[in-house]
Coordinates of C-alpha atoms and ligand atoms in Angstrom, one line a residue:
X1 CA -0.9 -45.0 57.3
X2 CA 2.8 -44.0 58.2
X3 CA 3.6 -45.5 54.6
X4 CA 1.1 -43.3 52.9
X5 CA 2.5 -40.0 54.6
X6 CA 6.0 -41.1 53.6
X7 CA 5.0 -41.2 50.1
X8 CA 3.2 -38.3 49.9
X9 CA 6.4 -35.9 50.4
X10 CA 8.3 -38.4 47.9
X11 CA 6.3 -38.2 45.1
X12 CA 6.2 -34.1 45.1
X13 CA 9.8 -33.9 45.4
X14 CA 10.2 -35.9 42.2
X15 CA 7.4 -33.9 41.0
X16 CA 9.4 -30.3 41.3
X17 CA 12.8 -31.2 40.8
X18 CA 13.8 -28.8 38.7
X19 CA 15.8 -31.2 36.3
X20 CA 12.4 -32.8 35.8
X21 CA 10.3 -29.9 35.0
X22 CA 12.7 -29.2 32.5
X23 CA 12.6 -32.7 31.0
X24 CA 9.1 -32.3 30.9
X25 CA 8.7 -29.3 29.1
X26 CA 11.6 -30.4 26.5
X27 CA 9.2 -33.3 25.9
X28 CA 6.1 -31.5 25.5
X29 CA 7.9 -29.3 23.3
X30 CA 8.8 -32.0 21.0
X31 CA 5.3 -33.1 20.8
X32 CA 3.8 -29.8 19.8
X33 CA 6.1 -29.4 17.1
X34 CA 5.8 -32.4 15.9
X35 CA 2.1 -32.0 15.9
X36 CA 2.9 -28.8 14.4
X37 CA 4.8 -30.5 11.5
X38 CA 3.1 -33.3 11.2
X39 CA -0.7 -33.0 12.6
X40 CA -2.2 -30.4 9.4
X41 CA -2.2 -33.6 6.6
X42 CA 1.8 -34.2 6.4
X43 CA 2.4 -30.2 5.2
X44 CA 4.3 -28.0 6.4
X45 CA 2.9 -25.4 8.6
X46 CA 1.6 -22.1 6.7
X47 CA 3.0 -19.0 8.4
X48 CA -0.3 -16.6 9.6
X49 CA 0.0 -13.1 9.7
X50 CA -1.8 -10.8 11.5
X51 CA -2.9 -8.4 8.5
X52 CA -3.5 -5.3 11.0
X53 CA 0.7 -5.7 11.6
X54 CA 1.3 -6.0 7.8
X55 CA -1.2 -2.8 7.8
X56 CA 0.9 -1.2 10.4
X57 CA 4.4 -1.5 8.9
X58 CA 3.2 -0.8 5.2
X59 CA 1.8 2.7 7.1
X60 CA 5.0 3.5 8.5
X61 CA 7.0 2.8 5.2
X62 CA 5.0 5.3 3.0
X63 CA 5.5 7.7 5.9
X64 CA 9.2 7.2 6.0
X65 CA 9.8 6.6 2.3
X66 CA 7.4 10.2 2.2
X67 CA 9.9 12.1 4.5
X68 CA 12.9 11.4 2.4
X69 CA 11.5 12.1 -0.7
X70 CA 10.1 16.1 1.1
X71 CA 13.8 16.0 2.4
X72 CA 15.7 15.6 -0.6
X73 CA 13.2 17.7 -2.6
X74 CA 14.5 20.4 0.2
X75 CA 18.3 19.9 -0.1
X76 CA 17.9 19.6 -3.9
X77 CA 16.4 22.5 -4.5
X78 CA 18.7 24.7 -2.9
X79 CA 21.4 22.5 -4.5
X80 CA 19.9 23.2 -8.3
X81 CA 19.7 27.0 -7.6
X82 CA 23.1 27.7 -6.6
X83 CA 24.6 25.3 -9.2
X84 CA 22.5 26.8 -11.9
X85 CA 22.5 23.5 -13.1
X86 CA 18.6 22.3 -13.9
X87 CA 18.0 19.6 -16.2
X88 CA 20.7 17.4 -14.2
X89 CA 19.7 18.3 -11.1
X90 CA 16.5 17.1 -12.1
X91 CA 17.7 13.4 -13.1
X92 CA 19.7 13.3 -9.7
X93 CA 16.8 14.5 -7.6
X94 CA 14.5 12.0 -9.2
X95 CA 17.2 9.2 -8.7
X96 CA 18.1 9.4 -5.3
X97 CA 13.9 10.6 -4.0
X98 CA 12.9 7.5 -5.6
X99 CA 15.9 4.5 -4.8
X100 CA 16.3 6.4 -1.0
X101 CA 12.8 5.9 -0.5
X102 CA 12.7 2.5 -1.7
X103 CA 15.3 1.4 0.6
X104 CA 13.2 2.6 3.4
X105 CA 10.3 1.3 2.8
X106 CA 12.1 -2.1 1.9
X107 CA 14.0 -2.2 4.8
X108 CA 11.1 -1.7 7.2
X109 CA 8.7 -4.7 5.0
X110 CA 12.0 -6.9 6.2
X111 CA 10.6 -7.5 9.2
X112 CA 8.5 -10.2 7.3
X113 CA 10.4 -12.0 5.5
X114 CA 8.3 -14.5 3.5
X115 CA 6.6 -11.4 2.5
X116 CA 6.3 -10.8 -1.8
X117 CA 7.2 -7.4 -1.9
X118 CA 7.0 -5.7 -5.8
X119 CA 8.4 -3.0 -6.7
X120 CA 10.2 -0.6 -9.4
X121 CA 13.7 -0.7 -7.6
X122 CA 13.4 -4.2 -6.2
X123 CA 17.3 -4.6 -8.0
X124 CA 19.0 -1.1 -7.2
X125 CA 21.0 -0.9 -3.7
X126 CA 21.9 1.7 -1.9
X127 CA 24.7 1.6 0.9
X128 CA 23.1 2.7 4.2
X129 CA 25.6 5.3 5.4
X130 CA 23.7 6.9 1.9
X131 CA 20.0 6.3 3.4
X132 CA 21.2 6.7 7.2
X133 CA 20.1 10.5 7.9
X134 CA 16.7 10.2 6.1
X135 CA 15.8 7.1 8.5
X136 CA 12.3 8.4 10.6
X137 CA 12.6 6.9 14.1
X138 CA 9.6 3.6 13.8
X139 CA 8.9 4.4 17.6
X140 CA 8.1 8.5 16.5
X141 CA 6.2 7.7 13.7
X142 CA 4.1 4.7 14.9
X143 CA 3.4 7.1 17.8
X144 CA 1.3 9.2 15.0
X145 CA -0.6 6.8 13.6
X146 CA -1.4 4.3 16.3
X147 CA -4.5 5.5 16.6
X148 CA -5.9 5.2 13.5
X149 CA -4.2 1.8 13.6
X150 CA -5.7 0.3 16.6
X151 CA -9.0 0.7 15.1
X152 CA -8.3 -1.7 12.6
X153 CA -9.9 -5.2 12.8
X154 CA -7.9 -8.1 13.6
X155 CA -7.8 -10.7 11.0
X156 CA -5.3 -13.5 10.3
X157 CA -3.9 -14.9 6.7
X158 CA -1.1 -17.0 5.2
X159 CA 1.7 -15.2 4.6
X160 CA 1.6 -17.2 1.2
X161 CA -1.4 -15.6 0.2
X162 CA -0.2 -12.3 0.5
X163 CA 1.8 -9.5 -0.7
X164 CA 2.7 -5.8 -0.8
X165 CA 2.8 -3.5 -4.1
X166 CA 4.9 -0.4 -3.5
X167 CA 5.2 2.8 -5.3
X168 CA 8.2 4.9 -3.7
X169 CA 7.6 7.7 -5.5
X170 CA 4.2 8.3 -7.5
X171 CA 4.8 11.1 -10.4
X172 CA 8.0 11.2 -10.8
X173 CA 7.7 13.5 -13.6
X174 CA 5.5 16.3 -12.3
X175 CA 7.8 16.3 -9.3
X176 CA 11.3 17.0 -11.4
X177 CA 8.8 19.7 -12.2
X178 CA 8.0 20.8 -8.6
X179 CA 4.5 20.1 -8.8
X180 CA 4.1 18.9 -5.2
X181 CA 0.3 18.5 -5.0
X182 CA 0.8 15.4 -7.3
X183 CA 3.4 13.2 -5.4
X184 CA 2.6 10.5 -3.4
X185 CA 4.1 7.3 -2.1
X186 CA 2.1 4.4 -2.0
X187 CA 2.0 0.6 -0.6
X188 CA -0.7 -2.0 -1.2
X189 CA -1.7 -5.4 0.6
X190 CA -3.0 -7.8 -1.4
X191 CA -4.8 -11.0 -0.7
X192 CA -5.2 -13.6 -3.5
X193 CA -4.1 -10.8 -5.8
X194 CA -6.8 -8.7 -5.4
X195 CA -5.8 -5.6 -3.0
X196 CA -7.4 -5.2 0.7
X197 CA -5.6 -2.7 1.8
X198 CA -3.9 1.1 0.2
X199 CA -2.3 3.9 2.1
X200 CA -1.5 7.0 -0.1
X201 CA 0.9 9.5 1.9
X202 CA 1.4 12.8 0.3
X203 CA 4.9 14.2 1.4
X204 CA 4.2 17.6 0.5
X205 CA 1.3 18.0 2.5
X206 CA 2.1 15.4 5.7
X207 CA -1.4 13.1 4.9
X208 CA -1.9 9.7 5.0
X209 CA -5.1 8.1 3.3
X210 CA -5.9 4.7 4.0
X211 CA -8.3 2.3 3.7
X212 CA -9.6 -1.4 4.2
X213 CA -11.3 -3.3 2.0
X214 CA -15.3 -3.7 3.5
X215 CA -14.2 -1.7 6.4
X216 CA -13.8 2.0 4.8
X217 CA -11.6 4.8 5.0
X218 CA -9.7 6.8 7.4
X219 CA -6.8 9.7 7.6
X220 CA -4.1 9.6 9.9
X221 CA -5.7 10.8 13.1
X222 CA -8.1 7.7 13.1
X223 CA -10.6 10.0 11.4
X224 CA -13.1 7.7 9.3
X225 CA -13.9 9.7 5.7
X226 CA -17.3 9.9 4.5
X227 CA -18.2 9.6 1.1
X228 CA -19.6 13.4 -0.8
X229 CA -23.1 12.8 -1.2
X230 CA -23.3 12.3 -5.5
X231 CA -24.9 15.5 -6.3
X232 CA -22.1 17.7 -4.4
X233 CA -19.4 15.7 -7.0
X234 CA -18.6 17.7 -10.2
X235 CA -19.0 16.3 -13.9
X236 CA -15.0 15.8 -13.8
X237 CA -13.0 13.0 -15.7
X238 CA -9.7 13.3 -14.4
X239 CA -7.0 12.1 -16.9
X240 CA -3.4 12.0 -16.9
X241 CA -1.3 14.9 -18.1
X242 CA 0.4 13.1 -20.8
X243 CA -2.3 11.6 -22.9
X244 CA -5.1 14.0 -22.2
X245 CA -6.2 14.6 -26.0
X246 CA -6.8 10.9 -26.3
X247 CA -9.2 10.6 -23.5
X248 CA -11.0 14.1 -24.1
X249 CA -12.0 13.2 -27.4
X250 CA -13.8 9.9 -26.3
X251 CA -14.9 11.6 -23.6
X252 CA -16.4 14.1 -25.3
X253 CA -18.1 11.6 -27.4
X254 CA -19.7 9.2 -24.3
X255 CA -20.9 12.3 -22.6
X256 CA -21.5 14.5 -24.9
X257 CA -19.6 17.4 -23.5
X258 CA -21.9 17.5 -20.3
X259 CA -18.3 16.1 -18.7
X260 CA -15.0 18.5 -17.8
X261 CA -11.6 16.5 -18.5
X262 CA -9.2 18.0 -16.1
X263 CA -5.5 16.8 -16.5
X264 CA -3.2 15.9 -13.4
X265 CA 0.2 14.2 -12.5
X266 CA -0.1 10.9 -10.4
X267 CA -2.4 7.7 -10.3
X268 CA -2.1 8.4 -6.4
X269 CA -3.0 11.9 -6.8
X270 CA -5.8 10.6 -9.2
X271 CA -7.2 8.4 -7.2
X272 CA -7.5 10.8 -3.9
X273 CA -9.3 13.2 -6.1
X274 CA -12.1 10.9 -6.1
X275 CA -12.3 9.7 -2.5
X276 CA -12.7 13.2 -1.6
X277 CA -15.3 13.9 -4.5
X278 CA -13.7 16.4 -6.0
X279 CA -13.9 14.3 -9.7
X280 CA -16.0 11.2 -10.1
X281 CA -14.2 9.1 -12.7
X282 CA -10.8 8.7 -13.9
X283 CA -10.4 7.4 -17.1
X284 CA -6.7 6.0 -18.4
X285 CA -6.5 4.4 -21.9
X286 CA -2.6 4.0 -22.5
X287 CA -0.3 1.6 -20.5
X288 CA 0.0 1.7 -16.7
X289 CA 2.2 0.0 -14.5
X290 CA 0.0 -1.7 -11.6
X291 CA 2.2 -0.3 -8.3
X292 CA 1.0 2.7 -9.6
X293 CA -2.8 1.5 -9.3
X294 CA -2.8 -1.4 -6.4
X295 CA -3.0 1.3 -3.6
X296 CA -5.3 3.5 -5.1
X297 CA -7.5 0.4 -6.0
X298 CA -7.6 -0.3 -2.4
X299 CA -8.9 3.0 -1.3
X300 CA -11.2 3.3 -3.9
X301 CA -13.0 -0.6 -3.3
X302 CA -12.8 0.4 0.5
X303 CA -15.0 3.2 -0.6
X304 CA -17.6 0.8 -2.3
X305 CA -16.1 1.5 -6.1
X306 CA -14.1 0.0 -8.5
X307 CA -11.3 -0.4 -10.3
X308 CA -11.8 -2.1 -14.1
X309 CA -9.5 -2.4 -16.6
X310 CA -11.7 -1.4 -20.6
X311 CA -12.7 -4.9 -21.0
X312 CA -14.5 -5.0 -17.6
X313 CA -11.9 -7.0 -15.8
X314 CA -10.5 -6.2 -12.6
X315 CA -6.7 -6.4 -12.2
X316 CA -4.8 -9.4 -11.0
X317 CA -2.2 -8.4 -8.5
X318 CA -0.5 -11.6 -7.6
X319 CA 3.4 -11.4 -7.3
X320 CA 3.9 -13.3 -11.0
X321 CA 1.0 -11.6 -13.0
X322 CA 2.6 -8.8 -15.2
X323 CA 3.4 -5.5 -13.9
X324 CA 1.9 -3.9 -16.8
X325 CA -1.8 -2.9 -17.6
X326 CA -2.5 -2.4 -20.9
X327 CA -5.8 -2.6 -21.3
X328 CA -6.5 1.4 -20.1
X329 CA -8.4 2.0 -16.8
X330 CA -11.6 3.3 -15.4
X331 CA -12.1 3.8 -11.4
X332 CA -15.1 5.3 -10.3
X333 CA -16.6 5.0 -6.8
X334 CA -20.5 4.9 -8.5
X335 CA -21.1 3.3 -11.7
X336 CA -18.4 2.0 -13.1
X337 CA -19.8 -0.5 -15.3
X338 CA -22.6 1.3 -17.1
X339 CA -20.2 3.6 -17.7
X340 CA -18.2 1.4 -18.8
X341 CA -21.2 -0.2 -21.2
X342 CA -20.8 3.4 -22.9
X343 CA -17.4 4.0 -22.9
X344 CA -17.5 1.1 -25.0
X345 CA -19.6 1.5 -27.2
X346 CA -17.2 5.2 -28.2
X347 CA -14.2 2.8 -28.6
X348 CA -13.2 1.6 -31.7
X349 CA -13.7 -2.2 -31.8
X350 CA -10.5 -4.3 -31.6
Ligands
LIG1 C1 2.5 15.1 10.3 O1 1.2 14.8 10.7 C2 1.1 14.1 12.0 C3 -0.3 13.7 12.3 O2 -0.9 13.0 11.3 C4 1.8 14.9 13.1 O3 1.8 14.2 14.3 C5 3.2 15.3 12.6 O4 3.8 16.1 13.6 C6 3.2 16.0 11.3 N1 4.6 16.2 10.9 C7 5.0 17.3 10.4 C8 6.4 17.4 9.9 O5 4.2 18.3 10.2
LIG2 C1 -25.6 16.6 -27.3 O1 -25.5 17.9 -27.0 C2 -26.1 18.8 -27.9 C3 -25.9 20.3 -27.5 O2 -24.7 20.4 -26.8 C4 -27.6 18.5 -28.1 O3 -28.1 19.3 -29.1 C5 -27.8 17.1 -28.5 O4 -29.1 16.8 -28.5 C6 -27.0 16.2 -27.4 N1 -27.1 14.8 -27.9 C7 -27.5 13.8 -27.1 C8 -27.6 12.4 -27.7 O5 -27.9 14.0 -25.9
LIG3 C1 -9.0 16.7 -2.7 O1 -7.9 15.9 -2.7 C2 -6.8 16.5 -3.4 C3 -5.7 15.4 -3.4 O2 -5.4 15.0 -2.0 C4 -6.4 17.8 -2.8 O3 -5.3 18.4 -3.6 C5 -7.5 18.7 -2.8 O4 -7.2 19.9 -2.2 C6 -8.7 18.1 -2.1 N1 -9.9 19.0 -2.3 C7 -10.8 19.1 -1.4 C8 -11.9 20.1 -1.7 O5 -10.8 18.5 -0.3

């Protein structure tokens, strides 16, 4: 009996010795990592990522990347009037909008690095005392979307099954024109190469679209957007202002003039246009880069259309696919494929 009490106090002395507990834990470590390493088949473990953080961060880079380019349209301006000096002023404005906001948005996807980021200006560097003053605080501006993030479900993926398109700055043309309505900045998730998630910031007007992929659309206050009810949309086809003639003319020919062609700057722009049912289809039939598309593709699957290239296909976004659509475009949130089925049968065959 006196044995038994004098072994009692023994045994939990060795049992919270603080050298031991640590022991302990080292050893359990060891064997969760090695399970880690080796208990999934002999691989390596997959890195998951928590898509509603990738969401987060690719909301905050269009943001920031959005507020330099409205910055430097601001200091530009007044720089091009009192040099008198347009057409240059135009090239430098363009330049430094587009690379400073590149570097901002790249600089905030860092934070995961396995990440496939594509972009334009993946090669161009910038030094940072040149990007410093256009830096948004992340705390400030995740403060003015957090609400619209935390509605966002919670889902988990591989980071190498993943990646993020960017477009730093969407019309680049229209805005060495000043034709603010039409910029945008955009960044895409995509899963598998096909794109879950768009946001489309407009720096002119402080507005962030975005939207999920079977989940729907939202603005940055956390507001969800409903859809225009079909017969409140107009007969648009919005084109791009560079090839309109091209498009009209088959246009005119599939719908037999009963259709408008209206011409604007930016796929971003383009694509927005739609959501908010002010067009219904936007038709594109030269070659298109696809960071100009991924986002806008997003937002318009998210609002239960499509995105299809001429022959019907879908585009394939994974990070080694070409950057390059050639194959023309049409989105359209209704119908897309029997218009399609026509549109076809206007073009000439191959
Ligand atoms: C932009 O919009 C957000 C709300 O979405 C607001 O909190 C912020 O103050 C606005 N910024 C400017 C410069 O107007
Ligand atoms: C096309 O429109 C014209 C009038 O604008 C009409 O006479 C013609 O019947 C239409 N054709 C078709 C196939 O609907
Ligand atoms: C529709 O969206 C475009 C692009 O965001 C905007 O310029 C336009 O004012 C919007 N129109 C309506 C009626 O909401």
């Amino acid at each position: 009996m006196s044995d038994l009490q004098n072994d009692r106090p023994k045994a939990m002395q060795i049992h919270l010795n603080p050298k031991n507990i640590f022991w302990c834990c080292v050893i359990i470590g060891f064997v969760y990592l090695a399970f880690l390493i080796w208990g999934k088949d002999d691989k390596f473990p997959e890195l998951a990522v928590e898509i509603r953080d990738v969401i987060s961060y690719a909301v905050l880079a269009v943001e920031m990347g959005g507020h330099a380019v409205a910055k430097i349209y601001q200091e530009n301006s007044l720089n091009i009037k009192s040099k008198g000096n347009t057409d240059v002023g135009k090239e430098e404005l363009l330049t430094r909008a587009d690379l400073v906001s590149n570097h901002l948005i790249l600089g905030l996807l860092k934070r995961f690095p396995a990440m496939n980021v594509v972009t334009e200006e993946k090669n161009e560097h910038m030094s940072e005392s040149e990007v410093e003053k256009y830096r948004d605080d992340n705390y400030d501006l995740w403060l003015n979307v957090r609400g619209a993030l935390e509605k966002i479900p919670s889902q988990k993926y591989d980071f190498s099954r993943m990646s993020i398109w960017i477009d730093p700055l969407d019309a680049t043309q229209e805005f060495t024109e000043g034709l603010l309505e039409y910029v945008t900045v955009m960044a895409c998730v995509t899963l598998d190469g096909k794109p879950v998630f768009g946001a489309i910031y407009r720096p002119f007007y402080n507005e962030t679209i975005f939207g999920l992929v079977n989940w729907g659309l939202m603005n940055s206050q956390g507001e969800k957007i409903a859809l225009k009810s079909p017969d409140k949309v107009p007969k648009t086809i919005i084109v791009s202002r560079s090839h309109t003639g091209q498009v009209k003319d088959l246009a005119d020919k599939v719908f037999n003039g009963t259709y408008t062609v209206e011409k604007a700057g930016g796929a971003g722009y383009k694509t927005l246009r739609l959501i908010n049912g002010t067009a219904e289809f936007y038709i594109h039939t030269t070659a298109i880069k696809k960071w100009d598309l991924c986002a806008g593709d997003a937002l318009i699957r998210a609002a239960g259309g499509e995105l299809i290239d001429l022959d019907g296909q879908p585009l394939d976004y994974s990070p080694d696919s070409e950057v390059v659509n050639k194959k023309g475009l049409l989105m359209a949130i209704r119908n897309p494929y029997s218009v399609l089925s026509r549109i076809r049968n206007h073009m000439p065959p191959k």
